[in-house]
mmCIF file of C-alpha atoms in Angstrom:
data_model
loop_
_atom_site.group_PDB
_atom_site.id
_atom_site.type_symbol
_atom_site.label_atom_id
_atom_site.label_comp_id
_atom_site.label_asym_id
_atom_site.label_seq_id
_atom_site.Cartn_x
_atom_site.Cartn_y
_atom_site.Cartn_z
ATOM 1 C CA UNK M 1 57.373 121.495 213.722
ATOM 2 C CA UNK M 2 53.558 122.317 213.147
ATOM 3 C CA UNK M 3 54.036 126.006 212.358
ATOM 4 C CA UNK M 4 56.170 124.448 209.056
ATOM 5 C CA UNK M 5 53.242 123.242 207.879
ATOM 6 C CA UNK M 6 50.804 125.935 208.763
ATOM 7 C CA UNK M 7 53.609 128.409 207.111
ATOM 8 C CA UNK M 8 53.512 126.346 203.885
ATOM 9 C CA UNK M 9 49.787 126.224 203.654
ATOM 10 C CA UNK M 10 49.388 130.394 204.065
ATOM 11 C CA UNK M 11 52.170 130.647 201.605
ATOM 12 C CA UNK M 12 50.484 128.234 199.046
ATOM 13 C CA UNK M 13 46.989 130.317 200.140
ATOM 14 C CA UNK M 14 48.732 133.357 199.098
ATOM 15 C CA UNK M 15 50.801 131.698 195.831
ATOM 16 C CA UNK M 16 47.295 131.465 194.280
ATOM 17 C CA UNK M 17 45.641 134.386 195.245
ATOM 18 C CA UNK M 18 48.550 136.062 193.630
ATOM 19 C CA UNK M 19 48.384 134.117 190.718
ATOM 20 C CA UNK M 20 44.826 134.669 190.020
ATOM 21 C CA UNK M 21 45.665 138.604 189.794
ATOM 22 C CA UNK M 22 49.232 137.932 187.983
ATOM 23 C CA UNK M 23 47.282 135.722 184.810
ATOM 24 C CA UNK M 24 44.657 138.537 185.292
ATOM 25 C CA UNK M 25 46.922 141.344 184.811
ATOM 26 C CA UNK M 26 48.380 142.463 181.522
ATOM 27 C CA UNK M 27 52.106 142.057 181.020
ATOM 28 C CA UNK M 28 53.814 145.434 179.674
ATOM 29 C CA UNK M 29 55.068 144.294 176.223
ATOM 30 C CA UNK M 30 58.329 145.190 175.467
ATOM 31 C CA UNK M 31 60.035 145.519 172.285
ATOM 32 C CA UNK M 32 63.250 146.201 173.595
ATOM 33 C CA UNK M 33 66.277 143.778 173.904
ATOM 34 C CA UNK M 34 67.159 141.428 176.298
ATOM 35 C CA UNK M 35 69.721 142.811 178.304
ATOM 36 C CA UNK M 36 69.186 142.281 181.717
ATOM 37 C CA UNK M 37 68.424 138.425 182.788
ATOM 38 C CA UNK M 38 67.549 136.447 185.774
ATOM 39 C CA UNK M 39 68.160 133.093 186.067
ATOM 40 C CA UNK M 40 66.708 130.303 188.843
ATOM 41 C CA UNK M 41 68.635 126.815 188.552
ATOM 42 C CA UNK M 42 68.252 124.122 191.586
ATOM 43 C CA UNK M 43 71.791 122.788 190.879
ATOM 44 C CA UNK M 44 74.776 124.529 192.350
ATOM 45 C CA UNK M 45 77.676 122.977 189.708
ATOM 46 C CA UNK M 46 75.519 123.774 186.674
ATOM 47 C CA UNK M 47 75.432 127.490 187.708
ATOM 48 C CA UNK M 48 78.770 128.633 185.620
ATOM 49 C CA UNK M 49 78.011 126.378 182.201
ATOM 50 C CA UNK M 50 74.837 127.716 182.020
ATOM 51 C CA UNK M 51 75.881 131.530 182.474
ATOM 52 C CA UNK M 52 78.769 131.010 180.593
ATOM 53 C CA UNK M 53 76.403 129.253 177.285
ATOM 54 C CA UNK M 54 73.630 132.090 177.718
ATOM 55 C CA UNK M 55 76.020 134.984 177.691
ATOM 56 C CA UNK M 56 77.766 133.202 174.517
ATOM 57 C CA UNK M 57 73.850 132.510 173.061
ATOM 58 C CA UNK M 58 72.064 135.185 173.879
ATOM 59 C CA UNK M 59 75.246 137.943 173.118
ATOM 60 C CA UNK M 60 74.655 139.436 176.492
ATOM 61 C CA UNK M 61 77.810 140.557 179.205
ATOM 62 C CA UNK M 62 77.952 138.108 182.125
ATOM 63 C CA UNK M 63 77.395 140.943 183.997
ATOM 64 C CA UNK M 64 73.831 141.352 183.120
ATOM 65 C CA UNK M 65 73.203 137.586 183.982
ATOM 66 C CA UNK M 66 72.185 137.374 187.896
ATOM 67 C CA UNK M 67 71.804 133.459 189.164
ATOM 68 C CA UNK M 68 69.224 132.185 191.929
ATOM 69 C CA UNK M 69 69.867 129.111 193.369
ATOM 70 C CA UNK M 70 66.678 127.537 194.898
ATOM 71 C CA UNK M 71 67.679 124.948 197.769
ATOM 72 C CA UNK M 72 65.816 122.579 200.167
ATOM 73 C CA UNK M 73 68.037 123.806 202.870
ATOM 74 C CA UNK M 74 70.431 125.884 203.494
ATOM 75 C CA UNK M 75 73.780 124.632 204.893
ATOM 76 C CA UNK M 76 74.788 126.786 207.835
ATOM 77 C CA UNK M 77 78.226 125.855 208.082
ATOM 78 C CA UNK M 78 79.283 126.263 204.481
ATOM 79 C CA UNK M 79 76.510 128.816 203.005
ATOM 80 C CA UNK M 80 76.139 129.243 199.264
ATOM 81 C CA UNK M 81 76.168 133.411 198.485
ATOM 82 C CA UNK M 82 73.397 133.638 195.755
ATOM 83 C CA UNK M 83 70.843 130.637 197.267
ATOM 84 C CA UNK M 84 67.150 130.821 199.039
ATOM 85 C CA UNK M 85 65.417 128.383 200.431
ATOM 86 C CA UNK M 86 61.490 128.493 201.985
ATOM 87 C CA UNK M 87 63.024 129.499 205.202
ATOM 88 C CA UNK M 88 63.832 132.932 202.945
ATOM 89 C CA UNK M 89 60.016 133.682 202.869
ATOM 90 C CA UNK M 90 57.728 134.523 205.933
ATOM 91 C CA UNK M 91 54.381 134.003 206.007
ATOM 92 C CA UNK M 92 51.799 134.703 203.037
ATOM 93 C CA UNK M 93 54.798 134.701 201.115
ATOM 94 C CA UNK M 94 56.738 137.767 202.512
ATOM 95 C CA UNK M 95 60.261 137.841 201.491
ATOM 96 C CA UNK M 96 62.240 138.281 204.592
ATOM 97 C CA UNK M 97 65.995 137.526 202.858
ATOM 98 C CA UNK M 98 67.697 140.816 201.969
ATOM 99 C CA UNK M 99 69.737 139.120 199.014
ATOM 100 C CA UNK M 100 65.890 138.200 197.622
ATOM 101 C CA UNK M 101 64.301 141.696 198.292
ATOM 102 C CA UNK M 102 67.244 143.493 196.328
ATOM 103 C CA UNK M 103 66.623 141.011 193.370
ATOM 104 C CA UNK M 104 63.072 141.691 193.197
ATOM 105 C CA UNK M 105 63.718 145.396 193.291
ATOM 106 C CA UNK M 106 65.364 145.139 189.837
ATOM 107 C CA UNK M 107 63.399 144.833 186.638
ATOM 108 C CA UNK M 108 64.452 141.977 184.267
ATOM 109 C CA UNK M 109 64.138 141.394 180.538
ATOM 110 C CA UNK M 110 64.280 137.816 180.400
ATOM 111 C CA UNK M 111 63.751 135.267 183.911
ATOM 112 C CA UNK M 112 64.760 131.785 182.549
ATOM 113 C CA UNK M 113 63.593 128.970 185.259
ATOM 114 C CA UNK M 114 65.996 126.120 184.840
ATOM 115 C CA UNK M 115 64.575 124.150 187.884
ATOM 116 C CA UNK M 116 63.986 120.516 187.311
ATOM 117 C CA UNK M 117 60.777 120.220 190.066
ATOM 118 C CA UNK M 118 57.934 122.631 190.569
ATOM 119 C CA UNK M 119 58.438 124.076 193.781
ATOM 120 C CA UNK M 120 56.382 126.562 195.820
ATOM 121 C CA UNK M 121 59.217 128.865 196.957
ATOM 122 C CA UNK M 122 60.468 129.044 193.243
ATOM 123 C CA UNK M 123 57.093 129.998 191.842
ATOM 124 C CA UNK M 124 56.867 132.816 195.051
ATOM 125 C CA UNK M 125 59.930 134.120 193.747
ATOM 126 C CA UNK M 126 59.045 134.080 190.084
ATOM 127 C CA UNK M 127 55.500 135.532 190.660
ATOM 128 C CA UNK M 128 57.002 138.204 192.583
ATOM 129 C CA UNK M 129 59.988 139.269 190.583
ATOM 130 C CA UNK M 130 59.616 142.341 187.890
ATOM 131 C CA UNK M 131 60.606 140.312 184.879
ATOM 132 C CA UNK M 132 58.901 141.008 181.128
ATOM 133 C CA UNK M 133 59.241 137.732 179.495
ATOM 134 C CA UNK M 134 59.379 134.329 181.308
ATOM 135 C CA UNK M 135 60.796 131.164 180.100
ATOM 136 C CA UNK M 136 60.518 127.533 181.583
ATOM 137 C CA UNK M 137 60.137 124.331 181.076
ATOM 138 C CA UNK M 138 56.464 122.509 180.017
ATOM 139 C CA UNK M 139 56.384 120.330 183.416
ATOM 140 C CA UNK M 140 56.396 124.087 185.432
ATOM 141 C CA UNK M 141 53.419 126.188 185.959
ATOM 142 C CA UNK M 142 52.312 127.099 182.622
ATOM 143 C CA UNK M 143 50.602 130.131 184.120
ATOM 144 C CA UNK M 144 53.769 131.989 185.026
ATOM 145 C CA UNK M 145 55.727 131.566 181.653
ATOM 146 C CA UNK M 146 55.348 132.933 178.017
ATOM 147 C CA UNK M 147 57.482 130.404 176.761
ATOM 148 C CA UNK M 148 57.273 127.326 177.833
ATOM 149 C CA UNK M 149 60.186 124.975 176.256
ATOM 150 C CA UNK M 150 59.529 120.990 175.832
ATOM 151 C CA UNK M 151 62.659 119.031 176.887
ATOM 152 C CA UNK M 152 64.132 117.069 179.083
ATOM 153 C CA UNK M 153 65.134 119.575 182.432
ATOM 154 C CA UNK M 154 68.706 118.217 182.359
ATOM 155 C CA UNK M 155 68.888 118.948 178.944
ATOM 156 C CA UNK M 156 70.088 122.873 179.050
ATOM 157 C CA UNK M 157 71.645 123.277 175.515
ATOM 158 C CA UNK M 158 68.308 121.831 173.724
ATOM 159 C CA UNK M 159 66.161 124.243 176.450
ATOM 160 C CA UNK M 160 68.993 127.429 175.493
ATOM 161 C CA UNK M 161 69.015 126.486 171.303
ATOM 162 C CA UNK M 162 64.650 126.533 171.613
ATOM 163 C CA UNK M 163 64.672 129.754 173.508
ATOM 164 C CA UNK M 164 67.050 131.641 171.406
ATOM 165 C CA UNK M 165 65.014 130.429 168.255
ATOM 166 C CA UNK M 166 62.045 131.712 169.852
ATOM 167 C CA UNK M 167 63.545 135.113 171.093
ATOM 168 C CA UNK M 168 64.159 135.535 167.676
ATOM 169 C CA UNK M 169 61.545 135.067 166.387
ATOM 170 C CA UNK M 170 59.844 137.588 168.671
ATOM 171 C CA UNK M 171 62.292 139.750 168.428
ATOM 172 C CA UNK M 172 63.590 140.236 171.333
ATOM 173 C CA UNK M 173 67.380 139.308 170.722
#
């Protein structure tokens, strides 16, 4: 349909006025610890090794771990609870999705961004989201991380062993 398009266009419009304020504005440093974390993966059957190793890394309840699963689409007929897709976000990159507008009420610690492809909706999502400290991978949009981890994006336990080093280091674990 031609509104797709159009809808994709004000959203990407919007992604980088947004971003433009967001590298602008001055993160509130925290020296607390990480306790509450958000995490965005783009493959379902990773989604319970990876909370499973953080929780065991980064000494923080599984509780305090919420998942985001970015997908292209969403399947109707067998719908996946935590998941969004671009049909989640409205124009100019209003979040229409309930399940997305109760995660970005919450304030995070840590929002790790395990996707393997740099995708608009993701970066909406991220840019959006009340998090402190922001952790990705190097082939991501450097402008909305603080750590940026160089490794292969299927390669979780190198990406999890680097950002606990580096948490320490900035003492934040």
């Amino acid at each position: 349909m031609i509104f797709t398009g159009f809808k994709r266009k004000t959203n990407q419009i919007f992604f980088n006025k947004k971003l433009t304020e967001f590298v602008n504005e001055t993160k509130e440093e925290s020296s607390k610890k990480i306790n509450n974390i958000i995490v965005i993966i783009d493959a379902i059957n990773d989604e319970e090794s990876i909370v499973k190793e953080l929780s065991s890394l980064l000494k923080v309840d599984k509780s305090n771990i919420t998942t985001v699963i970015a997908v292209n689409k969403k399947n109707k007929k067998a719908p996946i609870e935590n998941s969004f897709s671009g049909a989640d976000f409205g124009w100019r990159g209003k979040v229409k999705s309930d399940y997305l507008k109760n995660i970005l009420t919450k304030k995070y610690d840590l929002l790790i961004n395990y996707s393997k492809v740099d995708n608009l909706y993701v970066n909406l999502l991220i840019l959006q989201c009340k998090s402190v400290f922001n952790a990705g991978f190097t082939h991501l949009n450097n402008e909305l991380y603080q750590l940026l981890v160089d490794c292969e994006p299927d390669d979780y336990t190198v990406f999890n062993s680097e950002l606990k080093k580096y948490l320490t280091i900035l003492k934040k674990l």
